[in-house]
Short mmCIF file of C-alpha atoms in Angstrom, two decimals:
data_model
loop_
_atom_site.label_atom_id
_atom_site.label_comp_id
_atom_site.label_asym_id
_atom_site.label_seq_id
_atom_site.Cartn_x
_atom_site.Cartn_y
_atom_site.Cartn_z
CA UNK A 156 4.27 47.44 170.33
CA UNK A 157 4.36 43.63 170.18
CA UNK A 158 7.46 41.47 170.19
CA UNK A 159 7.28 40.89 166.43
CA UNK A 160 7.13 44.60 165.59
CA UNK A 161 9.91 45.39 168.05
CA UNK A 162 12.06 42.68 166.50
CA UNK A 163 11.36 44.08 163.02
CA UNK A 164 12.24 47.61 164.15
CA UNK A 165 15.47 46.40 165.75
CA UNK A 166 16.44 44.57 162.55
CA UNK A 167 15.71 47.65 160.41
CA UNK A 168 17.81 49.85 162.67
CA UNK A 169 20.65 47.33 162.60
CA UNK A 170 20.44 47.10 158.82
CA UNK A 171 20.48 50.89 158.73
CA UNK A 172 24.01 50.81 160.11
CA UNK A 173 25.18 48.82 157.06
CA UNK A 174 23.14 50.90 154.62
CA UNK A 175 24.56 54.06 156.16
CA UNK A 176 28.10 52.71 155.79
CA UNK A 177 27.51 51.63 152.18
CA UNK A 178 26.23 55.11 151.33
CA UNK A 179 29.37 56.64 152.85
CA UNK A 180 31.59 54.25 150.86
CA UNK A 181 29.65 55.10 147.71
CA UNK A 182 30.13 58.80 148.42
CA UNK A 183 33.90 58.33 148.86
CA UNK A 184 34.06 56.38 145.60
CA UNK A 185 32.00 59.02 143.81
CA UNK A 186 34.39 61.77 144.96
CA UNK A 187 37.40 59.75 143.77
CA UNK A 188 35.83 59.10 140.36
CA UNK A 189 34.74 62.74 139.95
CA UNK A 190 38.18 64.16 140.78
CA UNK A 191 39.83 61.64 138.46
CA UNK A 192 37.55 62.66 135.60
CA UNK A 193 38.29 66.37 136.07
CA UNK A 194 41.97 65.75 135.54
CA UNK A 195 43.50 65.08 138.96
CA UNK A 196 46.78 63.25 138.31
CA UNK A 197 50.15 62.36 139.75
CA UNK A 198 51.01 62.70 143.47
CA UNK A 199 47.76 64.48 144.28
CA UNK A 200 45.72 61.59 142.87
CA UNK A 201 47.80 59.13 144.91
CA UNK A 202 47.19 61.18 148.07
CA UNK A 203 43.44 61.14 147.32
CA UNK A 204 43.40 57.35 147.00
CA UNK A 205 45.42 56.90 150.19
CA UNK A 206 43.10 59.23 152.10
CA UNK A 207 40.04 57.42 150.75
CA UNK A 208 41.37 54.04 151.87
CA UNK A 209 42.28 55.37 155.31
CA UNK A 210 38.80 56.89 155.79
CA UNK A 211 36.98 53.85 154.40
CA UNK A 212 38.87 51.28 156.48
CA UNK A 213 37.03 51.90 159.80
CA UNK A 214 33.70 51.70 157.95
CA UNK A 215 34.61 48.31 156.53
CA UNK A 216 35.88 47.17 159.93
CA UNK A 217 32.49 48.10 161.37
CA UNK A 218 30.84 45.77 158.86
CA UNK A 219 33.05 42.90 160.03
CA UNK A 220 31.81 43.11 163.64
CA UNK A 221 29.07 40.63 162.89
CA UNK A 222 28.98 38.83 166.22
CA UNK A 223 26.75 40.26 168.92
CA UNK A 224 29.14 41.46 171.64
CA UNK A 225 28.86 39.37 174.78
CA UNK A 226 27.93 41.48 177.78
CA UNK A 227 30.45 41.14 180.57
CA UNK A 228 28.73 39.42 183.46
CA UNK A 229 29.04 41.28 186.74
CA UNK A 230 31.12 39.42 189.34
CA UNK A 231 28.88 37.64 191.76
CA UNK A 232 28.01 34.56 193.78
CA UNK A 233 25.87 32.03 191.95
CA UNK A 234 23.47 30.31 194.35
CA UNK A 235 21.63 27.09 193.76
CA UNK A 236 18.17 26.16 194.98
CA UNK A 237 19.81 24.09 197.71
CA UNK A 238 21.80 27.16 198.83
CA UNK A 239 18.86 29.59 198.92
CA UNK A 240 15.54 27.71 198.83
CA UNK A 241 13.39 30.66 199.98
CA UNK A 242 14.84 33.03 197.39
CA UNK A 243 14.41 30.52 194.57
CA UNK A 244 10.86 29.73 195.70
CA UNK A 245 10.00 33.43 195.66
CA UNK A 246 11.50 33.95 192.19
CA UNK A 247 9.63 30.96 190.76
CA UNK A 248 6.37 32.14 192.34
CA UNK A 249 6.79 35.62 190.85
CA UNK A 250 7.74 34.20 187.44
CA UNK A 251 4.49 32.21 187.42
CA UNK A 252 2.57 35.36 188.33
CA UNK A 253 4.26 37.27 185.49
CA UNK A 254 3.55 34.27 183.22
CA UNK A 255 7.12 33.81 182.11
CA UNK A 256 9.84 31.20 182.34
CA UNK A 257 11.92 31.48 185.53
CA UNK A 258 15.68 32.13 185.26
CA UNK A 259 18.00 29.16 185.28
CA UNK A 260 20.61 30.98 187.37
CA UNK A 261 20.51 33.45 190.28
CA UNK A 262 23.69 35.43 190.91
CA UNK A 263 24.12 37.60 194.01
CA UNK A 264 26.23 40.72 193.42
CA UNK A 265 27.66 43.54 195.54
CA UNK A 266 25.82 46.37 193.76
CA UNK A 267 22.62 48.27 194.52
CA UNK A 268 21.02 46.81 191.43
CA UNK A 269 18.93 44.01 190.03
CA UNK A 270 18.97 42.87 186.41
CA UNK A 271 18.07 40.01 184.11
CA UNK A 272 19.76 38.64 181.02
CA UNK A 273 19.04 36.03 178.39
CA UNK A 274 21.53 34.42 176.00
CA UNK A 275 19.15 34.28 173.07
CA UNK A 276 19.98 32.92 169.60
CA UNK A 277 19.39 34.03 166.04
CA UNK A 278 19.28 37.76 166.86
CA UNK A 279 16.87 37.15 169.70
CA UNK A 280 14.34 35.15 167.71
CA UNK A 281 14.93 32.02 169.84
CA UNK A 282 15.01 32.05 173.65
CA UNK A 283 18.06 30.97 175.64
CA UNK A 284 19.29 30.45 179.22
CA UNK A 285 18.21 33.18 181.62
CA UNK A 286 19.99 34.72 184.62
CA UNK A 287 18.82 36.98 187.44
CA UNK A 288 21.37 39.27 189.10
CA UNK A 289 20.42 40.50 192.56
CA UNK A 290 22.46 42.96 194.58
CA UNK A 291 22.89 41.98 198.22
CA UNK A 292 22.70 45.68 199.29
CA UNK A 293 19.08 45.61 198.06
CA UNK A 294 18.41 42.60 200.27
CA UNK A 295 19.96 44.48 203.20
CA UNK A 296 18.00 47.68 202.66
CA UNK A 297 14.53 46.64 201.42
CA UNK A 298 11.55 45.01 203.04
CA UNK A 299 10.40 41.65 201.73
CA UNK A 300 7.50 43.29 199.87
CA UNK A 301 9.79 45.86 198.28
CA UNK A 302 12.27 43.20 197.16
CA UNK A 303 9.45 41.11 195.69
CA UNK A 304 8.42 44.18 193.71
CA UNK A 305 11.96 44.63 192.39
CA UNK A 306 12.10 40.96 191.37
CA UNK A 307 8.67 41.13 189.72
CA UNK A 308 9.82 44.19 187.74
CA UNK A 309 12.88 42.35 186.44
CA UNK A 310 10.93 39.20 185.58
CA UNK A 311 8.43 41.43 183.78
CA UNK A 312 11.15 42.15 181.22
CA UNK A 313 11.16 38.46 180.34
CA UNK A 314 7.44 38.42 179.67
CA UNK A 315 7.77 41.20 177.06
CA UNK A 316 10.74 39.50 175.30
CA UNK A 317 12.85 42.51 176.29
CA UNK A 318 15.86 40.38 177.18
CA UNK A 319 15.70 38.24 174.02
CA UNK A 320 15.45 41.20 171.67
CA UNK A 321 18.19 43.09 173.45
CA UNK A 322 20.78 41.21 171.38
CA UNK A 323 19.83 42.98 168.16
CA UNK A 324 19.73 46.40 169.76
CA UNK A 325 22.99 45.86 171.62
CA UNK A 326 24.72 44.82 168.41
CA UNK A 327 23.63 47.98 166.62
CA UNK A 328 24.67 50.26 169.46
CA UNK A 329 28.03 48.54 169.82
CA UNK A 330 28.85 48.70 166.12
CA UNK A 331 27.99 52.38 165.79
CA UNK A 332 29.96 53.27 168.92
CA UNK A 333 32.97 51.16 167.91
CA UNK A 334 33.09 52.77 164.49
CA UNK A 335 32.93 56.24 166.03
CA UNK A 336 35.67 55.27 168.49
CA UNK A 337 37.93 54.12 165.64
CA UNK A 338 37.50 57.41 163.81
CA UNK A 339 38.27 59.35 166.99
CA UNK A 340 41.28 57.15 167.70
CA UNK A 341 42.66 57.70 164.21
CA UNK A 342 42.02 61.44 164.46
CA UNK A 343 43.95 61.52 167.73
CA UNK A 344 46.86 59.53 166.34
CA UNK A 345 47.07 61.78 163.29
CA UNK A 346 47.05 64.90 165.46
CA UNK A 347 49.71 63.39 167.75
CA UNK A 348 51.98 62.61 164.80
CA UNK A 349 51.61 66.13 163.46
CA UNK A 350 52.23 67.59 166.92
CA UNK A 351 55.39 65.48 167.31
CA UNK A 352 56.61 66.60 163.86
CA UNK A 353 56.02 70.25 164.71
CA UNK A 354 57.68 69.85 168.12
CA UNK A 355 60.76 68.34 166.50
CA UNK A 356 60.83 71.24 164.05
CA UNK A 357 60.48 73.73 166.91
CA UNK A 358 63.29 72.05 168.85
CA UNK A 359 65.61 72.33 165.84
CA UNK A 360 64.76 76.03 165.54
CA UNK A 361 65.55 76.63 169.21
CA UNK A 362 68.85 74.75 168.87
CA UNK A 363 69.80 77.19 166.11
CA UNK A 364 68.97 80.19 168.30
CA UNK A 365 65.68 80.95 166.56
CA UNK A 366 62.24 81.50 168.05
CA UNK A 367 60.32 78.27 168.82
CA UNK A 368 57.74 77.22 166.25
CA UNK A 369 54.05 76.78 166.94
CA UNK A 370 53.23 73.11 167.73
CA UNK A 371 49.47 73.35 167.22
CA UNK A 372 48.47 70.39 164.97
CA UNK A 373 45.67 72.50 163.51
CA UNK A 374 43.45 70.57 161.09
CA UNK A 375 45.40 67.32 161.30
CA UNK A 376 42.94 64.44 161.55
CA UNK A 377 40.00 66.61 160.51
CA UNK A 378 38.71 64.02 158.02
CA UNK A 379 38.47 61.38 160.74
CA UNK A 380 36.77 63.79 163.11
CA UNK A 381 34.29 64.68 160.37
CA UNK A 382 33.45 61.00 159.82
CA UNK A 383 33.06 60.57 163.56
CA UNK A 384 30.53 63.40 163.62
CA UNK A 385 28.63 61.90 160.68
CA UNK A 386 28.32 58.54 162.45
CA UNK A 387 27.45 60.42 165.63
CA UNK A 388 24.31 61.69 163.91
CA UNK A 389 23.23 58.14 163.15
CA UNK A 390 24.13 57.08 166.71
CA UNK A 391 21.88 59.77 168.17
CA UNK A 392 19.02 58.66 165.94
CA UNK A 393 19.64 54.99 166.83
CA UNK A 394 19.67 55.68 170.57
CA UNK A 395 16.60 57.88 170.35
CA UNK A 396 14.68 55.19 168.48
CA UNK A 397 15.71 52.28 170.72
CA UNK A 398 15.71 54.04 174.09
CA UNK A 399 12.16 55.27 173.62
CA UNK A 400 11.15 51.61 173.50
CA UNK A 401 13.38 50.81 176.47
CA UNK A 402 11.59 53.42 178.58
CA UNK A 403 8.21 52.00 177.62
CA UNK A 404 9.49 48.61 178.72
CA UNK A 405 10.41 50.05 182.13
CA UNK A 406 6.93 51.47 182.58
CA UNK A 407 5.41 48.14 181.57
CA UNK A 408 7.64 46.26 184.03
CA UNK A 409 6.66 48.71 186.80
CA UNK A 410 2.98 48.09 186.04
CA UNK A 411 3.51 44.32 186.18
CA UNK A 412 5.26 44.67 189.55
CA UNK A 413 2.42 46.79 190.94
CA UNK A 414 -0.19 44.30 189.73
CA UNK A 415 1.61 41.32 191.28
CA UNK A 416 3.13 42.72 194.49
CA UNK A 417 0.95 45.74 195.19
CA UNK A 418 0.93 49.45 194.41
CA UNK A 419 2.43 50.60 197.71
CA UNK A 420 5.26 48.05 197.72
CA UNK A 421 6.23 49.01 194.18
CA UNK A 422 6.11 52.76 194.81
CA UNK A 423 8.04 52.48 198.07
CA UNK A 424 10.71 50.31 196.42
CA UNK A 425 11.17 52.92 193.69
CA UNK A 426 11.49 55.61 196.37
CA UNK A 427 13.94 53.55 198.39
CA UNK A 428 16.47 52.59 195.73
CA UNK A 429 17.93 56.06 194.93
CA UNK A 430 18.60 56.62 198.63
CA UNK A 431 20.12 53.15 198.99
CA UNK A 432 22.37 53.80 196.02
CA UNK A 433 23.62 57.08 197.46
CA UNK A 434 24.10 55.48 200.89
CA UNK A 435 26.04 52.61 199.34
CA UNK A 436 28.41 54.98 197.54
CA UNK A 437 28.95 56.78 200.85
CA UNK A 438 29.55 53.49 202.64
CA UNK A 439 32.14 52.31 200.13
CA UNK A 440 34.00 55.62 200.35
CA UNK A 441 33.89 56.11 204.14
CA UNK A 442 33.73 52.61 205.60
CA UNK A 443 34.44 49.64 203.32
CA UNK A 444 37.68 51.16 202.01
CA UNK A 445 38.58 52.87 205.30
CA UNK A 446 41.61 50.70 205.98
CA UNK A 447 43.25 50.83 202.55
CA UNK A 448 45.77 53.57 203.59
CA UNK A 449 46.99 51.09 206.24
CA UNK A 450 46.72 48.05 203.90
CA UNK A 451 44.06 46.60 206.17
CA UNK A 452 40.61 45.21 205.43
CA UNK A 453 37.44 44.97 207.55
CA UNK A 454 36.75 41.66 209.31
CA UNK A 455 35.63 38.83 207.07
CA UNK A 456 32.08 39.36 205.88
CA UNK A 457 32.05 43.00 206.95
CA UNK A 458 33.06 44.49 203.59
CA UNK A 459 29.42 44.05 202.58
CA UNK A 460 27.99 43.37 206.04
CA UNK A 461 28.83 46.80 207.42
CA UNK A 462 26.40 48.40 204.96
CA UNK A 463 23.45 46.94 206.81
CA UNK A 464 24.75 48.31 210.11
CA UNK A 465 25.16 51.76 208.63
CA UNK A 466 21.62 51.70 207.22
CA UNK A 467 20.23 50.94 210.66
CA UNK A 468 22.22 53.76 212.28
CA UNK A 469 21.26 56.31 209.62
CA UNK A 470 17.57 55.47 209.30
CA UNK A 471 16.45 59.06 209.80
CA UNK A 472 18.67 60.29 206.97
CA UNK A 473 17.29 57.63 204.66
CA UNK A 474 13.73 58.58 205.59
CA UNK A 475 14.29 62.14 204.38
CA UNK A 476 15.80 60.82 201.13
CA UNK A 477 12.71 58.70 200.48
CA UNK A 478 10.47 61.72 200.83
CA UNK A 479 12.44 63.79 198.31
CA UNK A 480 13.24 61.93 195.12
CA UNK A 481 16.32 63.03 193.13
CA UNK A 482 15.40 65.88 190.80
CA UNK A 483 18.37 65.82 188.47
CA UNK A 484 17.65 65.79 184.75
CA UNK A 485 17.83 62.44 182.98
CA UNK A 486 19.95 62.16 179.86
CA UNK A 487 18.00 61.83 176.63
CA UNK A 488 19.98 58.61 176.09
CA UNK A 489 19.15 57.08 179.48
CA UNK A 490 17.30 53.79 179.06
CA UNK A 491 15.30 54.39 182.26
CA UNK A 492 12.62 57.09 182.62
CA UNK A 493 13.03 59.66 185.42
CA UNK A 494 12.39 58.06 188.81
CA UNK A 495 9.91 60.82 189.65
CA UNK A 496 7.79 59.90 186.63
CA UNK A 497 7.89 56.19 187.48
CA UNK A 498 6.80 56.85 191.08
CA UNK A 499 4.08 59.26 189.98
CA UNK A 500 2.56 56.67 187.63
CA UNK A 501 2.50 53.95 190.27
CA UNK A 502 1.17 56.17 193.06
CA UNK A 503 -1.63 57.37 190.77
CA UNK A 504 -3.03 53.83 190.60
CA UNK A 505 -6.09 53.00 192.66
CA UNK A 506 -5.44 51.62 196.18
CA UNK A 507 -5.38 47.82 196.19
CA UNK A 508 -5.58 47.12 199.93
CA UNK A 509 -2.19 45.39 200.08
CA UNK A 510 -0.44 47.80 202.42
CA UNK A 511 0.24 45.23 205.16
CA UNK A 512 1.99 42.61 203.04
CA UNK A 513 5.67 41.67 203.42
CA UNK A 514 6.61 44.07 206.23
CA UNK A 515 9.55 41.88 207.29
CA UNK A 516 13.13 42.43 206.17
CA UNK A 517 14.11 41.05 202.77
CA UNK A 518 17.18 39.50 204.38
CA UNK A 519 14.85 36.77 205.66
CA UNK A 520 14.82 35.34 202.13
CA UNK A 521 18.48 34.36 202.46
CA UNK A 522 19.28 31.19 204.39
CA UNK A 523 22.38 32.55 206.16
CA UNK A 524 23.19 36.23 205.58
CA UNK A 525 26.58 36.06 207.32
CA UNK A 526 27.66 33.10 205.21
CA UNK A 527 26.50 34.86 202.06
CA UNK A 528 28.33 38.09 202.90
CA UNK A 529 31.59 36.23 203.50
CA UNK A 530 31.27 34.11 200.35
CA UNK A 531 30.45 37.19 198.27
CA UNK A 532 33.79 38.74 199.20
CA UNK A 533 35.60 35.73 197.76
CA UNK A 534 34.13 36.23 194.29
CA UNK A 535 33.67 40.02 194.07
CA UNK A 536 36.88 41.41 195.59
CA UNK A 537 40.02 41.24 193.48
CA UNK A 538 42.84 39.02 194.68
CA UNK A 539 45.06 41.94 195.68
CA UNK A 540 42.39 43.25 198.05
CA UNK A 541 41.37 39.81 199.38
CA UNK A 542 44.98 39.09 200.35
CA UNK A 543 45.27 42.12 202.67
CA UNK A 544 45.30 41.47 206.43
CA UNK A 545 41.97 41.70 208.25
CA UNK A 546 41.29 43.95 211.22
CA UNK A 547 39.77 42.39 214.35
CA UNK A 548 37.00 44.99 214.29
CA UNK A 549 35.92 48.34 212.90
CA UNK A 550 37.54 50.26 215.76
CA UNK A 551 40.94 48.71 215.03
CA UNK A 552 40.42 49.45 211.34
CA UNK A 553 39.68 53.11 212.10
CA UNK A 554 42.66 53.55 214.42
CA UNK A 555 45.10 52.01 211.91
CA UNK A 556 43.63 53.99 209.02
CA UNK A 557 43.79 57.36 210.78
CA UNK A 558 47.32 56.71 211.98
CA UNK A 559 48.40 55.95 208.40
CA UNK A 560 46.58 59.01 207.04
CA UNK A 561 48.18 61.32 209.62
CA UNK A 562 51.65 59.93 208.99
CA UNK A 563 51.29 60.57 205.27
CA UNK A 564 49.42 63.88 205.55
CA UNK A 565 50.23 66.30 202.73
CA UNK A 566 48.12 69.42 203.21
CA UNK A 567 48.77 72.80 201.56
CA UNK A 568 50.33 73.88 204.88
CA UNK A 569 52.77 70.94 204.76
CA UNK A 570 53.82 71.86 201.22
CA UNK A 571 54.07 75.59 201.98
CA UNK A 572 56.20 74.92 205.08
CA UNK A 573 58.54 72.63 203.15
CA UNK A 574 59.06 75.35 200.52
CA UNK A 575 59.49 78.08 203.13
CA UNK A 576 62.02 76.27 205.36
CA UNK A 577 63.58 73.98 202.75
CA UNK A 578 63.26 71.23 205.37
CA UNK A 579 60.80 68.44 206.26
CA UNK A 580 57.43 69.91 207.32
CA UNK A 581 57.16 69.07 211.03
CA UNK A 582 55.09 70.66 213.78
CA UNK A 583 58.28 71.77 215.52
CA UNK A 584 59.43 73.61 212.40
CA UNK A 585 56.01 75.24 212.06
CA UNK A 586 55.97 76.40 215.68
CA UNK A 587 59.40 77.99 215.21
CA UNK A 588 58.12 79.87 212.14
CA UNK A 589 55.14 81.10 214.16
CA UNK A 590 57.30 82.16 217.12
CA UNK A 591 59.64 84.02 214.77
CA UNK A 592 56.67 86.09 213.60
CA UNK A 593 56.72 84.59 210.09
CA UNK A 594 53.32 82.83 210.05
CA UNK A 595 51.66 85.20 207.61
CA UNK A 596 54.65 85.21 205.30
CA UNK A 597 54.37 81.43 205.28
CA UNK A 598 50.66 81.81 204.49
CA UNK A 599 51.57 83.64 201.30
CA UNK A 600 52.97 80.32 200.01
CA UNK A 601 49.56 78.66 200.29
CA UNK A 602 47.39 78.12 197.19
CA UNK A 603 45.30 81.31 197.14
CA UNK A 604 42.52 82.67 194.96
CA UNK A 605 43.14 85.92 193.12
CA UNK A 606 41.00 87.75 195.66
CA UNK A 607 42.91 86.24 198.61
CA UNK A 608 46.31 86.92 197.07
CA UNK A 609 45.39 90.57 196.53
CA UNK A 610 44.08 91.05 200.08
CA UNK A 611 46.11 92.78 202.79
CA UNK A 612 46.23 92.80 206.58
CA UNK A 613 43.27 91.32 208.43
CA UNK A 614 41.41 90.48 205.20
CA UNK A 615 44.34 88.33 204.05
CA UNK A 616 44.54 86.59 207.42
CA UNK A 617 40.85 85.68 207.26
CA UNK A 618 41.30 84.20 203.77
CA UNK A 619 44.32 82.13 204.85
CA UNK A 620 43.17 81.08 208.33
CA UNK A 621 40.90 78.09 207.38
CA UNK A 622 43.72 76.40 205.48
CA UNK A 623 46.15 77.09 208.32
CA UNK A 624 43.75 75.68 210.90
CA UNK A 625 43.34 72.43 208.98
CA UNK A 626 47.06 71.98 208.35
CA UNK A 627 48.17 72.80 211.90
CA UNK A 628 45.52 70.51 213.38
CA UNK A 629 46.66 67.65 211.12
CA UNK A 630 50.26 68.16 212.27
CA UNK A 631 49.24 68.24 215.93
CA UNK A 632 47.14 65.09 215.62
CA UNK A 633 49.99 63.34 213.80
CA UNK A 634 52.34 64.16 216.70
CA UNK A 635 49.84 62.85 219.25
CA UNK A 636 49.21 59.71 217.20
CA UNK A 637 52.94 59.03 216.97
CA UNK A 638 53.13 59.26 220.77
CA UNK A 639 50.16 56.83 221.12
CA UNK A 640 48.17 59.59 222.80
CA UNK A 641 45.36 59.71 220.26
CA UNK A 642 42.35 57.46 219.77
CA UNK A 643 39.35 57.73 217.45
CA UNK A 644 35.70 57.22 218.25
CA UNK A 645 34.07 54.95 215.68
CA UNK A 646 30.44 55.58 214.75
CA UNK A 647 28.06 54.35 212.06
CA UNK A 648 26.06 57.58 212.23
CA UNK A 649 28.66 60.32 212.77
CA UNK A 650 32.12 61.21 211.41
CA UNK A 651 35.04 59.68 213.31
CA UNK A 652 36.00 61.92 216.21
CA UNK A 653 39.56 62.20 217.64
CA UNK A 654 40.01 61.72 221.38
CA UNK A 655 43.28 62.76 223.09
CA UNK A 656 44.28 60.56 226.00
CA UNK A 657 43.91 62.60 229.23
CA UNK A 658 47.05 63.84 230.95
CA UNK A 659 48.25 62.14 234.15
CA UNK A 660 46.45 64.76 236.23
CA UNK A 661 43.18 63.95 234.46
CA UNK A 662 43.12 67.08 232.31
CA UNK A 663 41.60 66.58 228.86
CA UNK A 664 43.66 68.51 226.28
CA UNK A 665 41.72 70.83 223.95
CA UNK A 666 43.27 70.44 220.49
CA UNK A 667 40.92 72.90 218.79
CA UNK A 668 41.66 75.70 221.26
CA UNK A 669 45.42 75.15 221.08
CA UNK A 670 45.42 75.23 217.27
CA UNK A 671 43.21 78.32 217.11
CA UNK A 672 45.54 80.15 219.51
CA UNK A 673 48.54 79.28 217.34
CA UNK A 674 47.02 80.85 214.21
CA UNK A 675 45.33 83.83 215.87
CA UNK A 676 46.08 87.37 214.70
CA UNK A 677 48.53 87.50 217.61
CA UNK A 678 49.78 83.89 217.67
CA UNK A 679 50.27 82.07 220.96
CA UNK A 680 52.03 78.70 220.77
CA UNK A 681 52.38 77.80 224.45
CA UNK A 682 49.16 75.73 224.57
CA UNK A 683 50.09 73.80 221.43
CA UNK A 684 53.62 73.12 222.66
CA UNK A 685 52.25 71.89 225.98
CA UNK A 686 49.73 69.70 224.16
CA UNK A 687 52.33 67.79 222.14
CA UNK A 688 55.08 67.77 224.78
CA UNK A 689 56.07 64.24 225.88
CA UNK A 690 54.04 63.06 228.86
CA UNK A 691 56.03 61.75 231.81
CA UNK A 692 54.55 59.70 234.60
CA UNK A 693 55.51 60.44 238.16
CA UNK A 694 57.08 57.45 239.91
CA UNK A 695 54.86 58.30 242.88
CA UNK A 696 51.75 57.76 240.77
CA UNK A 697 51.75 54.10 239.74
CA UNK A 698 48.11 54.24 238.74
CA UNK A 699 48.58 57.13 236.31
CA UNK A 700 47.78 56.16 232.73
CA UNK A 701 50.78 55.72 230.50
CA UNK A 702 50.79 57.36 227.08
CA UNK A 703 48.59 55.36 224.74
CA UNK A 704 46.42 53.75 227.41
CA UNK A 705 42.72 54.53 227.24
CA UNK A 706 41.88 55.80 230.72
#
């Protein structure tokens, strides 16, 4: 479908929103006139008019949203040609190959994503300034050939007028969704008012010694919910009609990328991105935000820089993710086709002999990666996060984070012990409960499934033991951390591992064994008490490590 036909279709669909609303208003008016003619009078007629106005108001408000909503630009670092000459040169070269006008702005972002936009005019009929958004994690994780393919794909959207015509489609989607949201909001407010009225009535009944009244709002707000469902039908049709075109545009952009940068580079980039996205989510959760419990941030530049280090350390994991593409179903309203289908189409193309191109890292396109990573933090991170102190390194960040987490630990065992003893949940209090033979009574205070709660004897102990092991270990580690006898081993490829400082005689304490003994069927607490007992250094052993020193 050419640009003219797509523009005409977009205009018809947008006009359909107004036609649909006018038909609904006409239907409301017809109902009012019909009921008036059949003799509806007095208070009932007034209620009908009020209801009609209330239902019609969101429809009219939808008509008044005439301006195309401005998309919120993702936070990022705008780079000039002087800042990044190689990147700009590559983008211009690819734009020429796609036979389209190059963007006027390049913005580096912190997401695993690339996108283009165009501020077109007159509903997309006239072109406007263009912008390319490029996620630095893509630059960290892709080869140069793969990144060129991603850029060619995005520039391919320009050549099909996809970005210019998006304004019409976006307006229609936004207006339908806003109208639906207003109906749902009004339905909720109506139900809340009715619920509050019924609650007040119930409270008065209770105050008089009567049974409380039901506070179910029932059908309150049903007219607004009905209108929401009606507009929902049009929304589903609108999305179906526009997203089918959007998916065709994605296939066309993939084909353009394969033609310009090579079949293999395009297919491998498509295979790489889902794994990079999953790895980035993992990185943000386990590394970039590691120090937040201690109000501490990674060293400058490492908030985004650490992602590249993790990718290098976990290369084997990423390789397996490339081989197996995500198989989850794609929503019928997703603007992108399934990644498996996109890869299949590209890999079915004839070999083009371009397998050896661009094997170097995409990071080579940036003039100074370290400078870019540091500058990106200044524009992407919110002020509250930027103002936090910085750790000297990742090891310091890990130690401070784990210490803070252990000090504020709140496991089911902590909560059960506090309820059982009516005192602060400390390891000492737990050991006393165990030594008094009350461990399994304490375990009955843990959150348990129906099956676990009904179990008896050994079966119950096996259900409760995993939770007990985790809680007791957390308490033991917290005690050791407070005594500066615990360190953590930082790794980009493995979970952080606790290391207990050896005793003065060189013995390495076994936390796991001591905890397991304490929650055995016949509990034994001696090893755990010895583990957390204060360490004293003999005056005759000046070279013995003091608590907290890493021997």
